[in-house]
PDB file of C-alpha atoms in Angstrom:
ATOM      1  CA  UNK V   1     105.581  53.886 -68.549  1.00 53.00           C
ATOM      2  CA  UNK V   2     104.183  57.394 -69.207  1.00 57.00           C
ATOM      3  CA  UNK V   3     107.394  58.922 -69.342  1.00 65.00           C
ATOM      4  CA  UNK V   4     108.900  56.147 -71.107  1.00 69.00           C
ATOM      5  CA  UNK V   5     106.486  56.165 -74.187  1.00 69.00           C
ATOM      6  CA  UNK V   6     107.245  59.664 -74.558  1.00 69.00           C
ATOM      7  CA  UNK V   7     110.763  59.031 -74.826  1.00 73.00           C
ATOM      8  CA  UNK V   8     110.314  56.059 -77.541  1.00 75.00           C
ATOM      9  CA  UNK V   9     107.732  58.190 -79.452  1.00 75.00           C
ATOM     10  CA  UNK V  10     110.249  61.072 -79.597  1.00 76.00           C
ATOM     11  CA  UNK V  11     112.995  58.498 -80.617  1.00 78.00           C
ATOM     12  CA  UNK V  12     110.963  57.208 -83.126  1.00 79.00           C
ATOM     13  CA  UNK V  13     109.807  60.762 -84.630  1.00 76.00           C
ATOM     14  CA  UNK V  14     113.938  61.773 -84.753  1.00 78.00           C
ATOM     15  CA  UNK V  15     114.641  58.417 -86.724  1.00 79.00           C
ATOM     16  CA  UNK V  16     111.722  58.360 -89.145  1.00 79.00           C
ATOM     17  CA  UNK V  17     109.894  61.792 -89.005  1.00 79.00           C
ATOM     18  CA  UNK V  18     107.557  61.430 -91.860  1.00 81.00           C
ATOM     19  CA  UNK V  19     106.328  58.489 -90.660  1.00 81.00           C
ATOM     20  CA  UNK V  20     104.430  61.185 -88.293  1.00 76.00           C
ATOM     21  CA  UNK V  21     103.653  63.818 -90.953  1.00 78.00           C
ATOM     22  CA  UNK V  22     100.742  65.401 -88.938  1.00 80.00           C
ATOM     23  CA  UNK V  23     101.471  64.285 -85.457  1.00 76.00           C
ATOM     24  CA  UNK V  24     104.764  64.482 -83.340  1.00 77.00           C
ATOM     25  CA  UNK V  25     106.943  64.797 -86.863  1.00 80.00           C
ATOM     26  CA  UNK V  26     104.982  67.669 -87.922  1.00 84.00           C
ATOM     27  CA  UNK V  27     107.477  70.286 -86.556  1.00 83.00           C
ATOM     28  CA  UNK V  28     110.700  68.303 -87.650  1.00 85.00           C
ATOM     29  CA  UNK V  29     109.671  68.049 -91.260  1.00 86.00           C
ATOM     30  CA  UNK V  30     108.434  71.462 -91.646  1.00 87.00           C
ATOM     31  CA  UNK V  31     112.000  72.635 -89.922  1.00 87.00           C
ATOM     32  CA  UNK V  32     113.922  70.350 -92.563  1.00 88.00           C
ATOM     33  CA  UNK V  33     111.604  71.797 -95.107  1.00 88.00           C
ATOM     34  CA  UNK V  34     112.349  75.553 -94.170  1.00 89.00           C
ATOM     35  CA  UNK V  35     116.268  74.905 -94.301  1.00 89.00           C
ATOM     36  CA  UNK V  36     115.866  73.313 -97.645  1.00 88.00           C
ATOM     37  CA  UNK V  37     114.011  75.822 -99.234  1.00 88.00           C
ATOM     38  CA  UNK V  38     116.360  78.594 -98.256  1.00 87.00           C
ATOM     39  CA  UNK V  39     118.943  77.705-100.754  1.00 86.00           C
ATOM     40  CA  UNK V  40     122.303  79.349-100.625  1.00 89.00           C
ATOM     41  CA  UNK V  41     121.104  83.109-100.237  1.00 89.00           C
ATOM     42  CA  UNK V  42     117.644  82.538 -98.978  1.00 87.00           C
ATOM     43  CA  UNK V  43     114.265  83.953 -99.591  1.00 88.00           C
ATOM     44  CA  UNK V  44     114.783  87.434 -98.422  1.00 86.00           C
ATOM     45  CA  UNK V  45     114.020  88.705 -94.913  1.00 86.00           C
ATOM     46  CA  UNK V  46     110.336  88.368 -93.698  1.00 84.00           C
ATOM     47  CA  UNK V  47     109.697  86.449 -96.840  1.00 85.00           C
ATOM     48  CA  UNK V  48     109.816  83.300 -95.492  1.00 84.00           C
ATOM     49  CA  UNK V  49     106.629  81.125 -95.971  1.00 86.00           C
ATOM     50  CA  UNK V  50     107.454  77.534 -93.561  1.00 85.00           C
ATOM     51  CA  UNK V  51     107.202  80.315 -90.557  1.00 85.00           C
ATOM     52  CA  UNK V  52     103.383  80.585 -91.281  1.00 87.00           C
ATOM     53  CA  UNK V  53     103.349  76.469 -90.683  1.00 84.00           C
ATOM     54  CA  UNK V  54     106.160  75.792 -88.403  1.00 84.00           C
ATOM     55  CA  UNK V  55     105.423  75.850 -84.370  1.00 83.00           C
ATOM     56  CA  UNK V  56     107.669  77.896 -82.521  1.00 82.00           C
ATOM     57  CA  UNK V  57     108.918  79.513 -85.236  1.00 84.00           C
ATOM     58  CA  UNK V  58     110.388  82.789 -83.123  1.00 85.00           C
ATOM     59  CA  UNK V  59     111.514  80.296 -80.359  1.00 85.00           C
ATOM     60  CA  UNK V  60     113.056  77.266 -80.441  1.00 87.00           C
ATOM     61  CA  UNK V  61     112.718  76.612 -84.152  1.00 89.00           C
ATOM     62  CA  UNK V  62     114.063  80.524 -85.036  1.00 90.00           C
ATOM     63  CA  UNK V  63     117.298  78.939 -86.692  1.00 91.00           C
ATOM     64  CA  UNK V  64     114.736  77.211 -89.323  1.00 90.00           C
ATOM     65  CA  UNK V  65     113.272  80.970 -90.153  1.00 91.00           C
ATOM     66  CA  UNK V  66     116.618  82.250 -90.114  1.00 92.00           C
ATOM     67  CA  UNK V  67     117.916  79.393 -92.564  1.00 91.00           C
ATOM     68  CA  UNK V  68     114.641  79.953 -95.150  1.00 90.00           C
ATOM     69  CA  UNK V  69     115.016  83.633 -95.048  1.00 91.00           C
ATOM     70  CA  UNK V  70     118.910  84.097 -95.183  1.00 91.00           C
ATOM     71  CA  UNK V  71     119.784  80.816 -96.794  1.00 90.00           C
ATOM     72  CA  UNK V  72     123.063  79.121 -96.262  1.00 92.00           C
ATOM     73  CA  UNK V  73     125.150  82.377 -96.214  1.00 93.00           C
ATOM     74  CA  UNK V  74     123.238  83.060 -92.878  1.00 92.00           C
ATOM     75  CA  UNK V  75     123.609  79.890 -91.149  1.00 93.00           C
ATOM     76  CA  UNK V  76     127.173  80.537 -91.661  1.00 94.00           C
ATOM     77  CA  UNK V  77     127.399  83.717 -90.213  1.00 94.00           C
ATOM     78  CA  UNK V  78     125.152  82.625 -87.249  1.00 94.00           C
ATOM     79  CA  UNK V  79     127.746  79.597 -86.323  1.00 94.00           C
ATOM     80  CA  UNK V  80     130.731  82.116 -86.978  1.00 95.00           C
ATOM     81  CA  UNK V  81     129.540  84.285 -84.229  1.00 95.00           C
ATOM     82  CA  UNK V  82     128.767  81.426 -82.334  1.00 95.00           C
ATOM     83  CA  UNK V  83     132.411  80.140 -82.448  1.00 96.00           C
ATOM     84  CA  UNK V  84     133.545  83.416 -82.006  1.00 96.00           C
ATOM     85  CA  UNK V  85     131.936  83.762 -78.958  1.00 95.00           C
ATOM     86  CA  UNK V  86     132.957  80.628 -77.447  1.00 95.00           C
ATOM     87  CA  UNK V  87     136.864  81.282 -78.569  1.00 95.00           C
ATOM     88  CA  UNK V  88     136.306  84.743 -76.750  1.00 94.00           C
ATOM     89  CA  UNK V  89     135.269  83.562 -73.551  1.00 94.00           C
ATOM     90  CA  UNK V  90     137.738  80.913 -73.430  1.00 94.00           C
ATOM     91  CA  UNK V  91     140.484  83.293 -73.718  1.00 94.00           C
ATOM     92  CA  UNK V  92     139.217  85.265 -71.195  1.00 93.00           C
ATOM     93  CA  UNK V  93     139.120  82.415 -69.005  1.00 92.00           C
ATOM     94  CA  UNK V  94     142.793  81.371 -69.797  1.00 91.00           C
ATOM     95  CA  UNK V  95     143.852  85.157 -69.052  1.00 90.00           C
ATOM     96  CA  UNK V  96     142.209  85.324 -66.011  1.00 88.00           C
ATOM     97  CA  UNK V  97     144.821  85.242 -62.655  1.00 85.00           C
ATOM     98  CA  UNK V  98     142.540  83.906 -60.222  1.00 86.00           C
ATOM     99  CA  UNK V  99     140.723  80.705 -60.397  1.00 89.00           C
ATOM    100  CA  UNK V 100     137.311  81.854 -59.439  1.00 89.00           C
ATOM    101  CA  UNK V 101     137.493  84.127 -62.659  1.00 90.00           C
ATOM    102  CA  UNK V 102     138.830  81.219 -64.671  1.00 92.00           C
ATOM    103  CA  UNK V 103     136.161  78.540 -63.636  1.00 93.00           C
ATOM    104  CA  UNK V 104     133.367  81.250 -63.930  1.00 93.00           C
ATOM    105  CA  UNK V 105     134.301  82.265 -67.505  1.00 94.00           C
ATOM    106  CA  UNK V 106     134.262  78.759 -68.466  1.00 95.00           C
ATOM    107  CA  UNK V 107     131.166  77.329 -67.282  1.00 95.00           C
ATOM    108  CA  UNK V 108     129.308  80.208 -68.612  1.00 95.00           C
ATOM    109  CA  UNK V 109     130.822  80.147 -71.746  1.00 96.00           C
ATOM    110  CA  UNK V 110     129.602  76.290 -71.870  1.00 95.00           C
ATOM    111  CA  UNK V 111     126.512  76.935 -70.750  1.00 94.00           C
ATOM    112  CA  UNK V 112     125.819  79.507 -73.850  1.00 95.00           C
ATOM    113  CA  UNK V 113     127.938  77.604 -76.425  1.00 95.00           C
ATOM    114  CA  UNK V 114     126.313  74.073 -75.816  1.00 95.00           C
ATOM    115  CA  UNK V 115     122.690  75.677 -75.275  1.00 93.00           C
ATOM    116  CA  UNK V 116     123.457  77.042 -79.029  1.00 94.00           C
ATOM    117  CA  UNK V 117     124.709  73.700 -80.640  1.00 94.00           C
ATOM    118  CA  UNK V 118     121.912  71.476 -78.903  1.00 94.00           C
ATOM    119  CA  UNK V 119     119.164  74.203 -80.667  1.00 93.00           C
ATOM    120  CA  UNK V 120     120.947  73.478 -84.088  1.00 93.00           C
ATOM    121  CA  UNK V 121     120.926  69.952 -83.811  1.00 92.00           C
ATOM    122  CA  UNK V 122     117.357  70.203 -83.064  1.00 90.00           C
ATOM    123  CA  UNK V 123     116.694  72.077 -85.846  1.00 91.00           C
ATOM    124  CA  UNK V 124     118.656  70.203 -88.273  1.00 89.00           C
ATOM    125  CA  UNK V 125     117.101  67.091 -86.965  1.00 86.00           C
ATOM    126  CA  UNK V 126     120.528  65.697 -85.822  1.00 87.00           C
ATOM    127  CA  UNK V 127     119.295  64.714 -82.332  1.00 85.00           C
ATOM    128  CA  UNK V 128     115.446  64.489 -80.632  1.00 82.00           C
ATOM    129  CA  UNK V 129     113.614  67.878 -80.038  1.00 80.00           C
ATOM    130  CA  UNK V 130     114.348  69.050 -76.538  1.00 80.00           C
ATOM    131  CA  UNK V 131     112.544  72.586 -76.529  1.00 80.00           C
ATOM    132  CA  UNK V 132     115.902  74.521 -75.830  1.00 87.00           C
ATOM    133  CA  UNK V 133     116.044  78.126 -77.356  1.00 89.00           C
ATOM    134  CA  UNK V 134     118.648  79.515 -78.942  1.00 91.00           C
ATOM    135  CA  UNK V 135     120.670  82.054 -77.002  1.00 92.00           C
ATOM    136  CA  UNK V 136     120.345  85.670 -77.916  1.00 91.00           C
ATOM    137  CA  UNK V 137     118.140  84.912 -80.956  1.00 89.00           C
ATOM    138  CA  UNK V 138     114.943  83.296 -79.758  1.00 88.00           C
ATOM    139  CA  UNK V 139     111.937  85.490 -78.588  1.00 85.00           C
ATOM    140  CA  UNK V 140     111.835  85.067 -74.700  1.00 76.00           C
ATOM    141  CA  UNK V 141     111.886  86.798 -71.458  1.00 81.00           C
ATOM    142  CA  UNK V 142     113.814  85.135 -68.864  1.00 85.00           C
ATOM    143  CA  UNK V 143     116.182  83.036 -71.073  1.00 86.00           C
ATOM    144  CA  UNK V 144     117.406  85.883 -72.549  1.00 88.00           C
ATOM    145  CA  UNK V 145     117.912  88.028 -69.264  1.00 90.00           C
ATOM    146  CA  UNK V 146     119.756  84.880 -68.102  1.00 90.00           C
ATOM    147  CA  UNK V 147     122.000  84.936 -71.082  1.00 91.00           C
ATOM    148  CA  UNK V 148     122.811  88.695 -70.927  1.00 92.00           C
ATOM    149  CA  UNK V 149     123.847  88.085 -67.083  1.00 93.00           C
ATOM    150  CA  UNK V 150     125.816  85.604 -68.006  1.00 93.00           C
ATOM    151  CA  UNK V 151     127.838  87.543 -70.729  1.00 94.00           C
ATOM    152  CA  UNK V 152     128.024  90.451 -67.951  1.00 93.00           C
ATOM    153  CA  UNK V 153     129.737  88.047 -65.531  1.00 93.00           C
ATOM    154  CA  UNK V 154     132.152  87.086 -68.313  1.00 93.00           C
ATOM    155  CA  UNK V 155     132.868  90.949 -69.346  1.00 92.00           C
ATOM    156  CA  UNK V 156     133.453  91.604 -65.674  1.00 91.00           C
ATOM    157  CA  UNK V 157     136.151  88.895 -65.686  1.00 90.00           C
ATOM    158  CA  UNK V 158     137.949  90.242 -68.952  1.00 88.00           C
ATOM    159  CA  UNK V 159     137.930  94.003 -67.851  1.00 84.00           C
ATOM    160  CA  UNK V 160     140.609  92.907 -64.948  1.00 72.00           C
ATOM    161  CA  UNK V 161     142.284  90.206 -66.126  1.00 62.00           C
ATOM    162  CA  UNK V 162     145.520  90.839 -64.121  1.00 62.00           C
ATOM    163  CA  UNK V 163     144.035  91.287 -60.742  1.00 59.00           C
ATOM    164  CA  UNK V 164     144.804  88.461 -58.510  1.00 57.00           C
ATOM    165  CA  UNK V 165     142.215  87.517 -55.472  1.00 50.00           C
ATOM    166  CA  UNK V 166     143.963  89.163 -51.832  1.00 54.00           C
ATOM    167  CA  UNK V 167     145.219  86.172 -49.931  1.00 50.00           C
ATOM    168  CA  UNK V 168     143.440  86.100 -46.581  1.00 46.00           C
ATOM    169  CA  UNK V 169     145.923  84.105 -44.323  1.00 48.00           C
ATOM    170  CA  UNK V 170     144.023  82.902 -41.172  1.00 46.00           C
ATOM    171  CA  UNK V 171     146.243  82.750 -38.033  1.00 50.00           C
ATOM    172  CA  UNK V 172     145.395  79.404 -36.590  1.00 50.00           C
ATOM    173  CA  UNK V 173     146.872  80.043 -32.774  1.00 52.00           C
ATOM    174  CA  UNK V 174     144.548  83.116 -32.451  1.00 53.00           C
ATOM    175  CA  UNK V 175     141.574  80.759 -33.249  1.00 51.00           C
ATOM    176  CA  UNK V 176     142.580  78.375 -30.816  1.00 49.00           C
ATOM    177  CA  UNK V 177     142.801  81.112 -28.356  1.00 50.00           C
ATOM    178  CA  UNK V 178     139.376  82.105 -29.151  1.00 51.00           C
ATOM    179  CA  UNK V 179     137.748  78.992 -28.755  1.00 51.00           C
ATOM    180  CA  UNK V 180     135.867  79.744 -25.744  1.00 52.00           C
ATOM    181  CA  UNK V 181     134.293  82.770 -27.416  1.00 55.00           C
ATOM    182  CA  UNK V 182     135.599  85.675 -25.205  1.00 55.00           C
ATOM    183  CA  UNK V 183     136.696  88.757 -26.078  1.00 54.00           C
ATOM    184  CA  UNK V 184     140.392  88.982 -26.603  1.00 54.00           C
ATOM    185  CA  UNK V 185     142.266  91.981 -24.843  1.00 53.00           C
ATOM    186  CA  UNK V 186     145.737  93.357 -25.421  1.00 57.00           C
ATOM    187  CA  UNK V 187     148.356  92.522 -22.784  1.00 58.00           C
ATOM    188  CA  UNK V 188     148.344  96.325 -21.576  1.00 59.00           C
ATOM    189  CA  UNK V 189     144.800  95.872 -20.881  1.00 52.00           C
ATOM    190  CA  UNK V 190     144.420  92.808 -18.937  1.00 52.00           C
ATOM    191  CA  UNK V 191     144.542  92.754 -15.117  1.00 56.00           C
ATOM    192  CA  UNK V 192     147.836  91.685 -13.373  1.00 55.00           C
ATOM    193  CA  UNK V 193     147.398  88.140 -11.710  1.00 54.00           C
ATOM    194  CA  UNK V 194     149.535  86.105  -9.566  1.00 54.00           C
ATOM    195  CA  UNK V 195     151.928  83.929 -11.442  1.00 53.00           C
ATOM    196  CA  UNK V 196     152.457  80.607  -9.787  1.00 52.00           C
ATOM    197  CA  UNK V 197     151.253  77.180  -9.764  1.00 53.00           C
ATOM    198  CA  UNK V 198     148.939  77.587  -6.575  1.00 52.00           C
ATOM    199  CA  UNK V 199     147.618  80.873  -7.821  1.00 51.00           C
ATOM    200  CA  UNK V 200     144.107  80.638  -7.633  1.00 54.00           C
ATOM    201  CA  UNK V 201     141.689  82.181 -10.494  1.00 55.00           C
ATOM    202  CA  UNK V 202     139.367  85.378  -9.139  1.00 56.00           C
ATOM    203  CA  UNK V 203     135.812  85.414  -9.978  1.00 54.00           C
ATOM    204  CA  UNK V 204     134.722  88.744 -11.710  1.00 55.00           C
ATOM    205  CA  UNK V 205     133.155  91.418  -9.117  1.00 53.00           C
ATOM    206  CA  UNK V 206     130.048  93.116 -10.559  1.00 53.00           C
ATOM    207  CA  UNK V 207     129.381  96.989  -9.019  1.00 53.00           C
TER     208      UNK V 207
END
């Protein structure tokens, strides 16, 4: 019952945050206020006022602070940067010659781009609050390290777009012969044995 009530509260705050101005809807209201007071050009860097009242103004709601200080132009530049990042990541995945590089580049690009989209949707009150930081912008430790690690892997694919993984062929007949876990010796090193249907196998003699 507890988790369900928590989810219902978040949905109600999302639909009408002004109904809870001092409780759950406090951060939604101040986030929208920061975006609205920024205008076209913003108040100027480090001159924002709502960041003094907005909870998590440097982590989850850092986009609201940017919208107030840099205005609509700053937010459009931020969106343009993420769009370019998404395009470049998918282009790298398309030019990769091996499937592993393609899947890795697409997955990491999607993780970063979708997280940025979710954060911006929460800031603009388009979806309920989720507590997801803005990639590369929000203050943090582990999240920022993981994002930079993902970008490094994408760049590793872009450095060698024309390389193909070596095709490792497997000799099935050889694996069948080695099914008894014994060491395989070349023919010239094998001991001669009597050929014939009645030949008996000698047991090894240890000296």
